[in-house]
Amino acid sequence: MSMAEKSLVYTNENCIGCNKCISACPVLTANYAIEQNGENKIVVNGDACIACGACFDACEHEARSYQDDTERFFEDLKRGEKISLLLAPAFLANYPKEYASVLGGLKDLGINHIISVSFGADITTWGYIKYITEHNFTGGISQPCPAVVGYIEKYMPELLPKLMPVHSPLMCGAIYIKKYMKLSDKLAFISPCIAKKMEIEDPNTYGYVSYNVTFDHLMDYVRKHNIKGKNASDEIEYGLGSIYPMPGGLKENVYWFCGEEMFIRQVEGEKHMYEFLEDYKERVLKGRKLPFMVDALNCANGCVYGTAIEPEKAKVDDNLYALQEIKERSKRNGRNHPFSKGLSPKQRLHRLNSKFAKLDINDFIRKYTDHSKEITIKKPSREELDKIYGSMEKRTEHERTINCSACGYETCEKMARAIYNGCNTKNNCLHYMKNMIEKEKETAEELSREMHEKNAIIEQKNRKISEVVESVANDFGLLDKSIHEMAAGNTNNAEESTNINLLMMKVVDFSDELKKALEGIETLTRSLQSNNEEITNVADETNLLSLNASIEAARAGSAGRGFAIIAENIKKLADSTSPFRSQPTRHSSICQSRNILLSFLYNNQVENTEISVHNASSNRLALPLSSSPWSVTGMPPIQQQAHSAMGQNTLLHGKTLLVIPTADPDHITLPLFTKSISGYFRGHALLIEGAELALVIHLDELLTAGGGEGDVQLHLDQRATNF
Ligand code: SF4
Ligand code: SF4
Ligand code: SF4
């Protein structure tokens, strides 16, 4: 059976995953944990389940249900199917008042014969004693209980030879009806037992019984459909077979016919029964002393309180009292009856054999099938068990024997074996989850600590940036004033003023960019991710603005004082943002042309010109734009020395230069250079132009506040034409 199919016993939607069913179940693998909509549920593996019903009693949430044939029985009856009933003796004990009217109602619906299984039980008793005496078969385990038979067939094949090879009362009754009464009717068992469905569907019972109609479902249907009729009763007389459904009922029958000298081991209970079988198996395998026979029932209070009776009926002793009355009625006073009270056991047995003299014991012999190969419960090796314990974070002996049962299993070892068999997961171990939660808590605390530290650092940086921005904003007023002065006082500087205005607009644009960058930084603060690129951009652009501001301030002369101040502050802003970079500064590569582009776009762009450098001593050196293929890289200090590629002039400068050559003039993405760039630079910049680019800018020095080497002028040489 696939796990997706609804099994005989199944979990309904009430399950809350409390694991109680696991603790009650005698089969390790009959329950397995699944996750459904994020919740733990315990469902039934129908192949492994023996329908013992223990989980019904254990579950406080009524989350276990079972299937029987009640619906099909009534549908077939309505369709006119010819059906006779085999009635469990427990039905009378459970419904002493309704018994007759319900049977009458069923008769009205078309039921043919009603035969009590008590009669079948009398045949079973006869068959057991006959087989035991004829085959000297001692130590046999009774087999009226299909849960017990199912358990032995699936999990204890060693005990199969010990199962009494005679059919149960139900099947003895069915065989009698079919073979001796020659009835061809379909047979329905009115049953107190869920597991009887397994028995009637077992190929070893030949399909003689077609329906397992349980008390609970039958009476539910009867009440819903108001089925009752003129009183009716079962048809064949029976004897002490009527007490088979009570604990020790079979034992009492055997004592009745064989005397009480022999030891009959009576054992019942969904848990105790299977623990007993473990021990019994050991006795059998070791050849130790065995009882005359074992009277074994799955249900602690016998079939009269079977797994399929109505729950309210299970709460009171009424059934037992009713059964006691049935038992007394079954004993007769006449001397010719096997159930006569005044006879010795030997005389009773003699009369029993006479009663069933026409029966052939071979008709009632039962075979069993070893299902242990189909339903295996794997046993992990010591190493495999250790591995599972490891995955459950159970490293010490103490951790492996907590045995709190929260997972449903009595011991941690059982849980580990269930995990090994794929029936459960470590997540259902309370202590594993507790460990995990503690670890999560520690990680969360560590993260929280780190977050606080990072927040503090970022807040500090934000404060610094805000201070610089505020300073720049303050200087905008002064800059504005200077621009107005320049515009009013010097018409010759109209062109420069225009440039300054343009630059001013750029400064405003830059201010916007800066604002956005700061917003970005705030976002980064929240997400705790470092994104230095924005800051780097700000720094770079600020540097270049500083350069332009310096240039334009120099052009404006005294009128550009305010502009010089803002240039100074923008420079400071660049300096203050640069520490936030995590990337190396970019002055080593002129390929980052957008920075340079920003510097010179405002100026008149002149091609084919010469750039010259004015050193500290005003020694003007023209640097022609040579076509020599330079390959100088890095930052060599260039002293006043001739360079063959430089043509007529040599750079006189003691500072480090960056020379980035390119073989392709198209790679130069910025047009060089302003025609009037000979103004005062706050730092000193050095430019060398060669034929295949050739821009040399020592940006760091350019951006360094003034002083140092003094005036350095950049000017254009109209002779150079190699751009
Ligand atoms: S009926 Fe019995 S064997 Fe089946 S799941 Fe319930 S407790 Fe386990
Ligand atoms: S006892 Fe089992 S079936 Fe019932 S609610 Fe708990 S986990 Fe679910
Ligand atoms: S410690 Fe875990 S595995 Fe052991 S019994 Fe408790 S819940 Fe089950």
mmCIF file of C-alpha atoms and ligand atoms in Angstrom, residues 392 394 402-407 409 411-412 415 428-431, ligand 3:
data_model
loop_
_atom_site.group_PDB
_atom_site.id
_atom_site.type_symbol
_atom_site.label_atom_id
_atom_site.label_comp_id
_atom_site.label_asym_id
_atom_site.label_seq_id
_atom_site.Cartn_x
_atom_site.Cartn_y
_atom_site.Cartn_z
ATOM 1 C CA MET A 392 20.782 14.771 16.832
ATOM 2 C CA LYS A 394 23.655 13.691 21.194
ATOM 3 C CA ILE A 402 17.529 11.533 28.277
ATOM 4 C CA ASN A 403 14.499 9.361 27.428
ATOM 5 C CA CYS A 404 11.991 12.153 28.015
ATOM 6 C CA SER A 405 9.481 10.569 25.579
ATOM 7 C CA ALA A 406 8.501 13.946 24.129
ATOM 8 C CA CYS A 407 9.087 12.501 20.651
ATOM 9 C CA TYR A 409 9.251 6.986 21.836
ATOM 10 C CA THR A 411 13.805 6.067 24.725
ATOM 11 C CA CYS A 412 16.196 8.142 22.664
ATOM 12 C CA MET A 415 13.763 7.552 18.318
ATOM 13 C CA ASN A 428 10.955 16.112 16.621
ATOM 14 C CA CYS A 429 13.469 15.605 19.392
ATOM 15 C CA LEU A 430 12.735 18.179 22.040
ATOM 16 C CA HIS A 431 16.313 18.402 23.193
HETATM 17 S S1 SF4 B 3 15.487 13.391 24.248
HETATM 18 FE FE1 SF4 B 3 14.612 13.513 22.202
HETATM 19 S S2 SF4 B 3 14.879 11.476 21.314
HETATM 20 FE FE2 SF4 B 3 15.142 11.276 23.529
HETATM 21 S S3 SF4 B 3 13.124 10.701 24.237
HETATM 22 FE FE3 SF4 B 3 13.283 12.928 24.462
HETATM 23 S S4 SF4 B 3 12.428 13.767 22.561
HETATM 24 FE FE4 SF4 B 3 12.810 11.552 22.217
#
